């Protein structure tokens, strides 16, 4: 049986977020928080200590009225592959609390291993990781809505988006019981992708040509997963983090906002 | 022993080596870290059997289907219901957070009777039978004194069995004062009533429109049924349909539109008339519809040609005349153009002139009751209860004029005018309202000029709230009879707002009632039975559930099975039969209107000398601003340029800020003719110079610490501006001044 599993083609779960469709409504953030037992405090307006696995950023084009423009950019964990699984956070973790899963392409976070050194937070160029400065406290009665598939985190550990890995496990368990090895595309979806009322988030296996993410992102695996879709880009792509979250935008200024370009620089897609 | 340098060093090094080699230090550090991570107050959610329940969300009028994931008897997650005709799997941020409302600390856990002063929050728990007896005694007393017409109900809807039960109780008891909370529903209903001659809601076939012209409607900021609108917006992106957004501020809708046209606030009506001018002048209108199915076109034509040429309109609106002309051409040339209005999320009524002008635009391009257009959708007629038999007291009471003046000689067209309520109550020595029932509404927070509303409430001798939560109105009531939260109760949810088909959703108990609450429908039936006589006779049902099942009749089984009922054959009549006006046609100039409309821009309260700026509100999906307070999850998503700590930010154009000498983050006093508040400044290039904007949905003074005390309530800064013909509240902005503190 073990052998059979090994022969399975490796999956690479990834996401495409269409920024033209994203309305900035924030449903993905709350879908994530309620699925993953993310706690809340009385005041969450200090965004440095406000835990949001999925955070929607507001971008502005910096132009004066009436040329001003805004765009929203949802940011989950990018689940960087780096070079052969060397994601920035994975490389620095002294506790092996975060690891790159070659079977799924998902970067894990094991809370009980983490001892809170926060190297990974420093290493992550996307601010996707959050530290629990306090123990989570739910007002009396609210523990009732906690999801048993995800353990609430304690003070002193780092947490981040897991691409709802528990949903993958549940789907795989079900498939195994039914004698299958392969998941259908809609069997495993993250909470944010499922909730998005604008259908702006597409989730699936980037390695599977039948999946929508593959068809939209058109990843060029020989060139670190770079997309050949002219509207697609990844955040800070030139760092070589090889993220698995692709963004689509028809607006040039939005695509340029995805990296630290100098004025004379051309956006990535124009290089090749 | 003498301690020399050498022995000292050996002692230190030896000690260090000894400690390092001993497992004690490492072991205790390891133990303590494990121990500190296993403190028992980090909850371990119990596992159990997973199940799913389909229901309908009632937190806004959108009527989305939801699927609730349960683990044993706990609800753990709300998801959008796949295949539902409104939202097909999507779900909005508020619906997602509903479990925090269900299980949250802000619930009213039992019937409460006030023992301290109003608003002091000193309550005594009473039993349900005591509560019902108290209400019945009060009502019986008023009735015996011939004051039945001084009883009033405020609800968020007038459709479905619960509002019907309220209406029925009032009628048979003898009061005409059923009031629905204001929204663009009022203005659309009236515009359709006047121009089509029918009583109907506006439905928009947004899925099929290919050119959407929005007069400040927050299409993706919560206007209409939010999830449906998001999906429509995404479809427009895929199909290449165009959206043009007209408003003074770069809202999310404006940013996502194909063209944003900033406009002087309140002058949208002039722009609509200017567009009509170009369409008529260049003969771009749908001549089949206009010639065969409309009346009053010549008069309308004369009016727009005389008064609204592009140059005049440009001067009023600030919109460039060439932009106006090309917009009119693009709109008229599109194959399925659609014009919509009702600003932001549509929670204020707006000016009737504007709705008539925009609806006339739709008629000009012939998209009335057609694919991709605006439909006049009558209410589904599934509630067929026998007529009530009124006794003499009821008959007399029902003849009395309504407290809000709706339907009177001065305001013959409006059906509900809650905006006038506080003015009427405050203008009289003794309150003309002796008992007030509030259900599914929080007028103390949502109605503009909060100070006046609060004053009016304090004059009313008996206020009963049916709220599930300790909101502002409940906090200031005499009696709270808490309703079940929608996840604990049955209720029919007809007519999702803005939908052009007939859908009835069913809210159903997903979990058992968590507290000692009671269905508001049951309470009404109990009150009626306690009052006896003809009143009790009008309520033959044992309880609400029996009433609902009987009302839905043969639909009951399928609605329980699917979670909703929809009419696949629903159609509106063809243009030959659609209009019931005096002319039998669509009326550009409604004949039923006694005084002609003058299509003038909305008045903005305040003088421009003492208040040089204009303050407008903005609506955001991340701030629930209706009768539901923002749950903690949503507040968490609010940006720190909107809310920081307890301070809200006022948006201002950098140029205007520079003129006043303000920089980012600066504290300022904002003053309007109605109030003042301390806020901080956020520079935003997406707002017209001279205009400042504040979000709706903050500044609660009730609920719990996660909701209360953050920012300010916009309604404290603005007051109603009465629309001259309808009596609606037409205000969107108010004059304002910023001063440094």
XYZ file of C-alpha atoms in Angstrom, chain A residues 18-35 37-47 50-52 55-58 60-72 111-116 135-157 166-167 186 191-192 194-200 251, chain B residues 33 36-39 41-48 50 69 71 74-80 82 88-93 96-97 99-101 103-105 220-221 226-227 230-231 233-235 237-238 248-252 254-258 260 262 514 621-622 632-641 643-646 651 653 682 684-689 704-706 710:
182
model
C -8.584 37.315 -9.708
C -8.087 40.875 -8.471
C -10.439 42.225 -11.139
C -13.240 40.269 -9.493
C -12.181 40.693 -5.867
C -14.474 43.276 -4.277
C -12.504 43.627 -1.047
C -15.568 42.492 0.905
C -13.471 40.517 3.397
C -15.587 37.338 3.305
C -12.430 35.252 2.739
C -10.900 36.625 5.939
C -13.896 35.697 8.051
C -14.410 32.359 6.272
C -10.823 31.559 7.245
C -11.157 32.775 10.824
C -14.302 30.772 11.466
C -12.981 27.622 9.797
C -10.597 28.886 15.034
C -8.665 32.133 14.747
C -9.299 34.109 17.931
C -10.124 37.796 18.317
C -9.527 40.485 20.884
C -11.489 43.496 22.019
C -9.328 45.750 19.870
C -7.969 44.361 16.617
C -6.958 47.646 15.042
C -3.246 47.146 15.712
C -2.601 45.069 12.630
C -3.961 41.023 14.787
C -3.949 37.438 13.552
C -5.373 37.055 10.054
C -5.511 39.343 5.026
C -6.927 41.626 2.371
C -4.647 44.538 1.608
C -5.813 47.734 -0.018
C -3.607 52.475 -4.179
C -2.070 53.707 -7.387
C -0.773 56.866 -5.716
C -2.339 59.197 -8.256
C -4.328 62.291 -7.304
C -8.074 62.793 -7.761
C -9.688 61.863 -10.133
C -7.061 59.425 -11.473
C -6.882 57.694 -8.095
C -7.537 53.981 -8.143
C -7.705 51.251 -5.540
C -7.445 47.500 -5.702
C -7.762 44.826 -3.033
C 1.917 24.252 16.749
C 3.047 21.784 19.384
C 6.542 21.720 17.920
C 6.852 25.471 17.586
C 8.587 27.133 20.516
C 8.053 30.641 19.338
C -3.665 32.859 24.935
C -6.863 32.904 22.917
C -9.966 33.812 24.896
C -13.479 33.306 23.583
C -16.322 35.050 25.381
C -18.451 32.658 27.393
C -20.490 30.436 25.110
C -18.572 31.184 21.939
C -16.346 28.087 22.279
C -19.385 26.254 20.984
C -18.673 27.283 17.408
C -15.057 26.069 17.447
C -14.216 23.616 14.710
C -12.902 20.301 16.097
C -10.804 19.720 12.960
C -8.415 22.541 13.828
C -6.771 22.854 17.232
C -6.897 26.297 18.834
C -3.394 27.645 19.318
C -1.822 28.579 22.617
C 0.257 31.566 23.578
C 3.826 31.540 22.310
C 3.501 29.812 18.948
C -7.568 19.464 7.552
C -10.009 19.582 4.661
C -14.263 20.162 -5.786
C -12.638 27.783 3.175
C -11.838 31.123 1.528
C -15.492 28.142 -1.109
C -16.875 31.279 0.531
C -15.716 33.943 -1.936
C -18.988 35.523 -3.066
C -17.311 36.984 -6.161
C -15.795 33.647 -7.237
C -12.464 35.443 -7.363
C -4.417 46.748 -14.565
C 7.377 25.251 27.777
C 2.706 26.593 29.409
C 1.358 25.406 26.091
C -1.092 23.070 27.711
C -2.870 25.424 29.977
C -7.957 27.367 29.253
C -6.975 26.782 25.652
C -10.167 25.023 24.627
C -10.192 21.636 22.922
C -13.319 21.576 20.768
C -15.191 18.312 21.191
C -15.397 16.054 18.172
C -18.671 14.536 17.112
C -20.924 16.039 11.420
C -22.138 22.605 9.398
C -20.833 18.858 15.032
C -23.184 22.648 17.931
C -23.232 24.850 14.821
C -19.587 25.342 13.828
C -19.573 26.950 10.400
C -21.862 28.767 8.022
C -21.385 28.246 4.320
C -23.260 29.417 1.243
C -25.063 25.528 -3.412
C -25.539 29.725 -5.314
C -22.825 28.769 -2.840
C -21.456 32.220 -2.065
C -21.828 33.806 1.329
C -21.103 37.271 2.645
C -18.967 38.368 5.546
C -20.280 33.959 7.860
C -20.111 35.643 11.264
C -22.463 32.101 14.813
C -20.811 34.841 16.822
C -24.235 36.438 17.121
C -23.352 32.212 20.750
C -22.123 35.693 21.583
C -22.301 37.653 24.815
C -20.470 45.600 -4.714
C -20.633 47.437 -1.413
C -24.902 41.401 -1.782
C -23.701 37.942 -2.838
C -20.902 40.145 -6.396
C -21.588 37.233 -8.683
C -20.216 41.788 -11.095
C -17.886 38.860 -11.787
C -20.084 37.825 -14.696
C -16.072 41.042 -15.989
C -16.191 37.729 -17.852
C -18.313 61.729 -5.423
C -16.136 59.124 -3.736
C -14.073 56.264 -5.137
C -15.991 53.450 -3.480
C -15.117 49.817 -4.109
C -16.345 52.858 -8.410
C -12.875 51.304 -8.329
C -14.103 48.092 -9.924
C -16.262 49.846 -12.501
C -15.114 50.541 -16.042
C -15.970 56.307 -12.450
C -17.301 61.902 -9.778
C -29.733 28.548 23.489
C -19.331 45.227 3.515
C -16.935 45.162 6.446
C -16.163 40.714 16.282
C -14.900 38.796 13.226
C -16.019 41.573 10.892
C -14.675 44.340 13.077
C -11.352 42.525 12.892
C -11.283 42.969 9.130
C -11.757 46.741 9.315
C -8.653 48.516 8.074
C -6.541 50.599 10.422
C -7.111 53.610 8.189
C -10.709 52.502 12.715
C -7.725 52.656 15.052
C -8.351 51.921 18.704
C -11.527 53.831 19.439
C -11.541 60.644 4.592
C -8.723 64.813 -0.236
C -7.135 59.997 6.645
C -7.532 59.742 0.418
C -7.019 60.685 -3.203
C -10.255 59.008 -4.190
C -12.535 61.655 -2.773
C -13.572 64.937 -4.373
C -11.941 68.039 -2.930
C -20.870 44.269 24.147
C -17.284 45.475 24.419
C -16.426 44.030 21.010
C -15.666 52.199 18.524
